[in-house]
Short mmCIF file of C-alpha atoms and ligand atoms in Angstrom, two decimals:
data_model
loop_
_atom_site.label_atom_id
_atom_site.label_comp_id
_atom_site.label_asym_id
_atom_site.label_seq_id
_atom_site.Cartn_x
_atom_site.Cartn_y
_atom_site.Cartn_z
CA MET A 949 30.62 9.47 -4.92
CA SER A 950 30.57 5.63 -4.83
CA LYS A 951 28.29 4.41 -2.31
CA ILE A 952 24.40 5.57 -2.09
CA PHE A 953 22.04 5.43 0.89
CA ILE A 954 18.52 5.42 -0.31
CA THR A 955 15.59 5.79 2.15
CA GLY A 956 12.47 4.14 0.99
CA GLY A 957 14.67 1.96 -0.96
CA ALA A 958 12.00 -0.76 -1.37
CA GLY A 959 9.26 1.76 -2.72
CA PHE A 960 8.62 2.38 -6.28
CA ILE A 961 10.70 5.34 -7.12
CA GLY A 962 13.42 3.97 -4.43
CA SER A 963 13.81 0.60 -6.12
CA HIS A 964 13.98 2.02 -9.63
CA LEU A 965 16.85 4.37 -8.19
CA THR A 966 18.74 1.58 -6.57
CA ASP A 967 18.71 -0.54 -9.84
CA LEU A 968 20.19 2.44 -11.77
CA TYR A 969 22.92 2.95 -9.49
CA LEU A 970 23.44 -1.20 -9.02
CA THR A 971 23.69 -1.19 -12.74
CA ASN A 972 26.25 1.80 -13.00
CA GLY A 973 28.49 0.19 -10.59
CA TYR A 974 27.70 1.78 -7.44
CA GLU A 975 27.10 0.35 -3.89
CA VAL A 976 23.75 0.89 -2.26
CA VAL A 977 22.61 0.81 1.22
CA ALA A 978 18.60 1.05 1.51
CA LEU A 979 16.44 1.81 4.50
CA ASP A 980 12.73 0.79 4.48
CA ASP A 981 10.01 -0.05 6.69
CA PHE A 982 8.09 -1.80 4.34
CA SER A 983 4.68 0.09 5.04
CA THR A 984 4.30 0.54 1.34
CA GLY A 985 7.60 -0.78 0.00
CA ARG A 986 7.61 -4.35 -1.16
CA GLU A 987 10.14 -7.34 -1.20
CA SER A 988 9.20 -7.90 -4.83
CA ASN A 989 10.52 -4.74 -6.07
CA ILE A 990 13.93 -5.58 -4.47
CA ALA A 991 14.13 -9.14 -5.81
CA GLY A 992 16.54 -8.13 -8.57
CA ALA A 993 18.88 -5.98 -6.17
CA MET A 994 18.76 -8.71 -3.34
CA LYS A 995 20.92 -10.82 -5.69
CA ASN A 996 23.67 -8.08 -6.09
CA PRO A 997 26.80 -8.31 -3.50
CA ARG A 998 26.94 -4.44 -3.66
CA TYR A 999 23.43 -4.10 -2.53
CA ARG A 1000 22.50 -4.26 1.40
CA MET A 1001 18.86 -3.72 2.69
CA ILE A 1002 18.00 -2.74 6.43
CA ARG A 1003 14.43 -2.96 7.60
CA GLY A 1004 13.90 0.21 9.91
CA ASP A 1005 12.23 3.34 10.60
CA VAL A 1006 13.58 6.72 9.41
CA ARG A 1007 13.00 7.97 12.81
CA ASP A 1008 15.35 5.69 14.48
CA GLU A 1009 18.29 8.43 14.93
CA ALA A 1010 21.03 5.84 15.85
CA LEU A 1011 20.31 3.60 12.91
CA VAL A 1012 20.08 6.58 10.37
CA GLU A 1013 23.31 8.12 11.79
CA SER A 1014 25.21 4.87 11.03
CA LEU A 1015 23.73 4.44 7.39
CA VAL A 1016 24.57 7.82 6.65
CA SER A 1017 27.99 8.36 7.94
CA GLU A 1018 29.03 5.46 5.73
CA CYS A 1019 27.60 6.44 2.71
CA ASP A 1020 28.82 9.37 0.19
CA LEU A 1021 25.09 10.40 -1.07
CA VAL A 1022 21.72 10.41 0.84
CA MET A 1023 18.83 9.92 -1.37
CA HIS A 1024 15.65 10.59 1.09
CA LEU A 1025 12.43 8.88 -0.48
CA ALA A 1026 10.86 7.49 2.55
CA ALA A 1027 7.62 8.97 3.13
CA ARG A 1028 3.84 8.16 3.69
CA ILE A 1029 2.79 8.42 0.55
CA GLY A 1030 -0.69 7.85 -1.41
CA LEU A 1031 -3.87 9.45 -0.69
CA GLN A 1032 -5.48 6.68 0.82
CA VAL A 1033 -2.91 6.34 3.32
CA VAL A 1034 -2.67 10.19 4.25
CA ILE A 1035 -6.45 10.50 4.59
CA GLU A 1036 -6.66 7.68 6.59
CA SER A 1037 -3.81 8.68 9.08
CA PRO A 1038 -2.94 12.39 8.86
CA LEU A 1039 -1.19 11.98 12.18
CA GLU A 1040 1.30 9.28 10.96
CA THR A 1041 1.83 11.10 7.83
CA LEU A 1042 2.75 14.29 9.49
CA ARG A 1043 4.91 12.58 12.17
CA SER A 1044 6.84 10.04 9.81
CA ASN A 1045 7.32 12.61 6.85
CA GLY A 1046 8.22 15.31 9.50
CA ARG A 1047 10.25 13.98 12.12
CA GLY A 1048 11.75 11.11 9.65
CA THR A 1049 12.86 13.79 7.17
CA GLU A 1050 14.37 15.98 10.53
CA VAL A 1051 16.32 12.85 11.46
CA VAL A 1052 17.88 12.28 7.85
CA LEU A 1053 18.40 15.81 7.16
CA GLN A 1054 20.35 16.14 10.45
CA SER A 1055 22.23 13.15 10.32
CA ALA A 1056 23.35 14.67 6.82
CA ALA A 1057 24.26 17.89 8.17
CA ALA A 1058 26.40 16.05 11.16
CA ASN A 1059 28.18 14.28 8.67
CA LYS A 1060 28.51 16.79 5.72
CA LYS A 1061 26.85 14.60 3.16
CA ARG A 1062 25.21 15.27 0.03
CA ILE A 1063 21.50 14.96 0.15
CA ILE A 1064 18.58 14.80 -2.20
CA ILE A 1065 15.02 14.76 -0.46
CA ALA A 1066 11.94 14.04 -2.31
CA SER A 1067 9.03 16.56 -2.36
CA THR A 1068 6.07 16.57 -4.25
CA SER A 1069 3.68 18.54 -6.50
CA GLU A 1070 1.02 18.09 -3.81
CA VAL A 1071 2.67 21.36 -2.32
CA TYR A 1072 1.31 23.50 -5.15
CA GLY A 1073 -2.34 22.04 -4.10
CA LEU A 1074 -4.81 24.36 -4.98
CA SER A 1075 -2.58 27.36 -6.88
CA THR A 1076 -4.52 28.03 -10.00
CA LYS A 1077 -1.07 29.31 -11.49
CA ILE A 1078 -0.58 26.64 -14.20
CA PRO A 1079 2.16 25.20 -15.01
CA SER A 1080 3.45 25.26 -11.74
CA SER A 1081 6.91 26.94 -11.35
CA GLU A 1082 9.36 26.43 -7.88
CA SER A 1083 9.43 30.16 -7.38
CA GLY A 1084 5.54 30.59 -7.17
CA PRO A 1085 3.72 30.17 -3.74
CA VAL A 1086 2.59 26.68 -2.25
CA ALA A 1087 -1.22 26.64 -1.66
CA PHE A 1088 -2.70 23.93 0.30
CA GLY A 1089 -6.04 24.20 1.77
CA SER A 1090 -7.52 23.75 5.40
CA PRO A 1091 -6.20 21.81 7.92
CA ALA A 1092 -9.45 20.28 8.44
CA VAL A 1093 -9.17 18.25 5.27
CA GLY A 1094 -6.90 15.53 5.88
CA ARG A 1095 -5.49 15.20 2.36
CA TRP A 1096 -3.32 18.43 2.93
CA SER A 1097 -1.42 17.01 5.85
CA TYR A 1098 0.72 15.37 3.32
CA ALA A 1099 1.59 18.53 1.37
CA CYS A 1100 2.15 20.19 4.68
CA SER A 1101 4.54 17.68 6.16
CA LYS A 1102 6.50 17.96 2.92
CA VAL A 1103 6.52 21.92 3.05
CA TYR A 1104 7.93 21.58 6.52
CA ASP A 1105 10.51 19.24 5.14
CA GLU A 1106 11.52 21.68 2.21
CA PHE A 1107 11.65 24.62 4.78
CA LEU A 1108 14.34 22.42 7.00
CA ALA A 1109 16.42 21.39 4.10
CA LEU A 1110 16.71 24.86 2.83
CA ALA A 1111 17.42 26.21 6.62
CA LEU A 1112 20.10 23.62 6.88
CA PHE A 1113 21.56 24.61 3.54
CA ARG A 1114 21.49 28.40 4.40
CA GLU A 1115 22.28 28.12 7.97
CA GLY A 1116 24.67 25.55 8.10
CA GLY A 1117 25.90 24.97 4.38
CA LEU A 1118 24.35 21.49 4.09
CA PRO A 1119 24.67 20.44 0.46
CA ALA A 1120 20.74 20.02 -0.09
CA THR A 1121 18.41 19.71 -2.90
CA VAL A 1122 14.58 19.65 -2.75
CA VAL A 1123 13.06 17.73 -5.57
CA ARG A 1124 9.33 18.11 -6.20
CA LEU A 1125 8.05 14.71 -8.08
CA PHE A 1126 4.87 15.27 -10.13
CA ASN A 1127 3.03 12.12 -10.79
CA THR A 1128 5.55 9.61 -11.61
CA VAL A 1129 4.56 6.24 -13.31
CA GLY A 1130 6.10 2.91 -14.23
CA ALA A 1131 6.21 -0.71 -13.40
CA ARG A 1132 6.31 -1.78 -9.55
CA GLN A 1133 3.69 1.07 -8.74
CA SER A 1134 1.02 -0.10 -6.51
CA GLY A 1135 -2.82 0.69 -6.97
CA ARG A 1136 -3.44 -0.03 -3.27
CA TYR A 1137 -2.97 3.32 -1.82
CA GLY A 1138 -4.68 5.45 -4.64
CA MET A 1139 -2.20 5.85 -7.45
CA VAL A 1140 -4.36 6.08 -10.39
CA LEU A 1141 -2.52 4.29 -13.45
CA PRO A 1142 -1.64 1.02 -11.67
CA ARG A 1143 -5.50 0.86 -10.66
CA LEU A 1144 -6.79 1.66 -13.94
CA VAL A 1145 -4.43 -0.84 -15.60
CA GLY A 1146 -5.61 -3.79 -12.99
CA GLN A 1147 -9.05 -3.02 -13.60
CA ALA A 1148 -8.34 -2.98 -17.56
CA LEU A 1149 -6.61 -6.38 -17.47
CA SER A 1150 -9.39 -8.31 -15.57
CA ASN A 1151 -11.91 -6.47 -18.04
CA GLU A 1152 -13.47 -4.82 -14.64
CA PRO A 1153 -14.85 -1.10 -15.08
CA LEU A 1154 -12.37 1.23 -14.92
CA THR A 1155 -13.09 3.57 -11.74
CA VAL A 1156 -13.07 7.38 -12.72
CA TYR A 1157 -13.15 9.65 -9.84
CA GLY A 1158 -15.30 12.64 -10.37
CA ASP A 1159 -16.41 13.41 -13.65
CA GLY A 1160 -12.65 12.82 -15.20
CA THR A 1161 -12.01 16.19 -16.35
CA GLN A 1162 -9.44 16.85 -13.88
CA THR A 1163 -5.87 16.53 -15.32
CA ARG A 1164 -2.27 15.56 -14.19
CA CYS A 1165 0.83 14.83 -16.00
CA PHE A 1166 2.47 11.62 -15.86
CA CYS A 1167 6.56 11.15 -15.88
CA SER A 1168 8.16 7.72 -16.38
CA VAL A 1169 9.95 6.43 -13.44
CA HIS A 1170 13.03 5.72 -15.60
CA GLU A 1171 13.29 9.31 -16.48
CA VAL A 1172 12.74 10.51 -12.98
CA VAL A 1173 15.52 8.27 -11.19
CA HIS A 1174 18.22 9.37 -14.10
CA ALA A 1175 17.10 13.03 -13.23
CA LEU A 1176 17.58 12.37 -9.37
CA ARG A 1177 20.99 10.91 -10.32
CA ALA A 1178 21.88 13.83 -12.33
CA LEU A 1179 20.63 16.56 -9.94
CA ALA A 1180 22.69 14.85 -7.14
CA GLU A 1181 25.73 15.27 -9.74
CA ASN A 1182 25.34 18.51 -10.50
CA PRO A 1183 26.67 21.36 -7.75
CA ALA A 1184 24.42 23.97 -9.07
CA SER A 1185 21.52 21.95 -8.04
CA ILE A 1186 22.53 22.78 -4.24
CA GLY A 1187 20.14 24.86 -2.07
CA GLU A 1188 17.57 24.64 -4.84
CA VAL A 1189 13.90 23.53 -5.33
CA ILE A 1190 13.33 21.62 -8.53
CA ASN A 1191 10.40 20.11 -10.31
CA LEU A 1192 10.64 16.70 -11.97
CA GLY A 1193 7.75 15.90 -14.34
CA ASN A 1194 6.12 15.60 -17.66
CA PRO A 1195 4.64 18.78 -18.82
CA GLN A 1196 2.51 16.81 -21.19
CA GLU A 1197 -1.26 17.10 -19.57
CA ILE A 1198 -4.04 14.50 -19.79
CA ARG A 1199 -7.83 14.44 -18.67
CA ILE A 1200 -8.31 11.36 -16.19
CA ILE A 1201 -11.28 10.21 -18.13
CA ASP A 1202 -8.74 10.49 -21.31
CA LEU A 1203 -6.28 8.48 -19.49
CA ALA A 1204 -8.90 5.82 -18.86
CA LYS A 1205 -9.63 5.76 -22.58
CA ARG A 1206 -5.92 5.26 -23.47
CA VAL A 1207 -5.45 2.23 -21.00
CA ILE A 1208 -8.80 0.77 -22.40
CA GLU A 1209 -7.27 0.82 -25.98
CA VAL A 1210 -3.52 0.32 -25.33
CA THR A 1211 -4.35 -3.04 -23.33
CA GLN A 1212 -7.18 -3.86 -25.61
CA SER A 1213 -9.55 -4.35 -22.75
CA LYS A 1214 -13.34 -4.67 -22.83
CA SER A 1215 -14.02 -2.96 -19.89
CA THR A 1216 -15.83 0.06 -19.49
CA ILE A 1217 -15.85 2.97 -17.23
CA THR A 1218 -17.80 3.74 -14.30
CA TYR A 1219 -17.77 7.34 -12.57
CA ARG A 1220 -17.22 7.48 -8.62
CA GLU A 1221 -17.88 10.58 -6.32
CA PHE A 1222 -14.80 11.76 -4.62
CA ALA A 1223 -16.88 12.01 -1.30
CA GLN A 1224 -17.89 8.28 -1.63
CA VAL A 1225 -14.09 7.54 -2.24
CA TYR A 1226 -12.28 9.97 0.12
CA GLY A 1227 -14.89 11.05 2.32
CA GLU A 1228 -17.02 14.38 2.78
CA GLY A 1229 -15.24 17.51 2.45
CA PHE A 1230 -12.73 16.00 -0.01
CA GLU A 1231 -10.90 18.80 -2.30
CA GLU A 1232 -9.64 17.67 -5.43
CA ILE A 1233 -6.73 19.14 -7.54
CA MET A 1234 -8.14 20.02 -10.98
CA ARG A 1235 -5.11 20.77 -13.07
CA ARG A 1236 -1.39 19.94 -12.16
CA VAL A 1237 1.17 20.55 -14.67
CA PRO A 1238 4.85 20.99 -14.02
CA ASP A 1239 6.90 23.95 -15.31
CA ILE A 1240 10.29 22.09 -16.07
CA ALA A 1241 12.20 25.04 -17.16
CA LYS A 1242 14.84 24.91 -14.47
CA ALA A 1243 15.68 21.06 -14.54
CA LYS A 1244 15.89 21.72 -18.13
CA ARG A 1245 18.59 24.43 -17.51
CA LEU A 1246 20.35 22.38 -14.84
CA ILE A 1247 20.47 18.84 -16.38
CA GLY A 1248 18.70 19.18 -19.63
CA PHE A 1249 15.90 17.24 -18.36
CA ASP A 1250 13.49 16.51 -21.30
CA PRO A 1251 11.10 13.49 -20.71
CA ARG A 1252 9.92 11.81 -23.88
CA ARG A 1253 8.62 8.53 -22.94
CA SER A 1254 5.24 8.23 -24.09
CA LEU A 1255 2.19 7.55 -21.83
CA ASP A 1256 1.17 4.43 -23.81
CA ASP A 1257 4.65 2.84 -23.63
CA THR A 1258 4.57 3.09 -19.86
CA ILE A 1259 0.82 1.61 -19.80
CA ARG A 1260 2.35 -1.01 -21.72
CA GLU A 1261 5.22 -1.22 -19.08
CA VAL A 1262 2.70 -1.14 -16.20
CA ALA A 1263 0.51 -4.01 -18.24
CA GLU A 1264 3.20 -6.35 -18.70
CA GLN A 1265 4.87 -6.02 -15.18
CA GLN A 1266 0.95 -6.61 -13.65
CA GLN A 1267 0.67 -9.61 -16.02
CA GLY A 1268 4.20 -10.90 -15.01
CA ALA A 1269 3.35 -10.44 -11.27
CA ALA A 1270 -0.15 -12.35 -11.71
CA SER A 1271 1.65 -15.19 -13.27
CA ALA A 1272 4.24 -15.53 -10.97
CA VAL A 1273 1.46 -16.03 -8.34
CA SER A 1274 -0.53 -18.38 -9.99
CA PRO A 1275 1.69 -20.45 -12.55
CA GLY A 1276 -0.16 -21.29 -15.89
CA ARG A 1277 -3.08 -18.93 -15.76
N1 LIG B 1282 -8.13 8.83 -9.77
C1 LIG B 1282 -9.58 8.07 -10.47
N2 LIG B 1282 -9.43 6.67 -10.00
C2 LIG B 1282 -8.95 6.18 -9.50
C3 LIG B 1282 -7.87 6.61 -8.76
C4 LIG B 1282 -7.56 8.01 -8.87
O1 LIG B 1282 -9.92 8.77 -11.26
O2 LIG B 1282 -9.06 4.64 -9.36
C5 LIG B 1282 -8.18 10.13 -9.94
C6 LIG B 1282 -7.77 10.83 -8.71
O3 LIG B 1282 -8.99 11.29 -8.38
C7 LIG B 1282 -6.88 12.29 -9.34
C8 LIG B 1282 -6.04 11.42 -10.38
O4 LIG B 1282 -6.89 10.12 -10.47
O5 LIG B 1282 -7.64 12.98 -9.90
C9 LIG B 1282 -4.67 11.09 -10.02
O6 LIG B 1282 -4.85 10.42 -8.67
P1 LIG B 1282 -3.51 9.80 -8.11
O7 LIG B 1282 -4.10 8.99 -6.58
O8 LIG B 1282 -2.96 8.81 -8.73
O9 LIG B 1282 -2.82 11.07 -7.74
P2 LIG B 1282 -2.68 12.70 -7.14
O10 LIG B 1282 -4.27 12.84 -6.81
O11 LIG B 1282 -2.00 12.40 -6.04
O12 LIG B 1282 -2.30 13.22 -8.15
#
């Protein structure tokens, strides 16, 4: 495998995956519609002669078909993401994530290409079985609640990939990504860590939603992209659904406190009601923890990077981006 096709290549995870492959001598062809992807994420890659970025939609069948056919491996990361995006536009979430993945999977099947598709821990939704393992049920809430359109679209993607594997021999792997963090992640669409770090750096109050007792597990993007590559290279992962995340659980209120401490901020913490942020009827996931035994068995996945290190990384990147915008600040 020498040429990699990455959909969503200008996004947070896609751009780090791009850098990993370019550093290791691969060619990368990336597709992105720049809905949430950013030019600044790929500024380094753009200087590399082994990199090509195409601006376009994953639902563009002819375009996707031609890009899939010229590559050895497809990494499908393009999706409508971020709770704010999903809640504001469930229709586009369903269409883009559903139809987009259908087009990419069909092209991979027609061209007999190895493919990894990104799914999400959101599919475990309201399940109370913690930690969540791949063999357990998915459990999202009522379609009347906009948030679940994301989980629904991703579950559809998973069914499609597995059906194409079983019925057509497509060498597909589904990866369920838990909360992933690191430099380049944008806070504009929800994501808690870049938001809290940004607030801490400007000494504004950190916005904790609800009472802050809900928990998440945060895994460094660097560990996630290495794992994606390792899974792509391991034939035992074909036809499988695999969790990737860091099992270390933290309450959001404690995350806010860590951010204040690590960035040495003067910020305080302020609480906001879920309904105020996401509208009436919003349903929150109170705990989310991955069981990563399967990834460990397949590729020795053992995430170790500390959250404090990632907070520092995000803070440094945000400070760098701010000084790039206004030199001398
Ligand atoms: N959150 C928060 N303040 C923010 C943004 C998010 O307290 O400014 C909370 C959010 O309610 C959730 C957690 O942080 O409990 C993670 O939110 P995110 O949107 O990053 O991811 P997800 O909810 O998809 O896990």
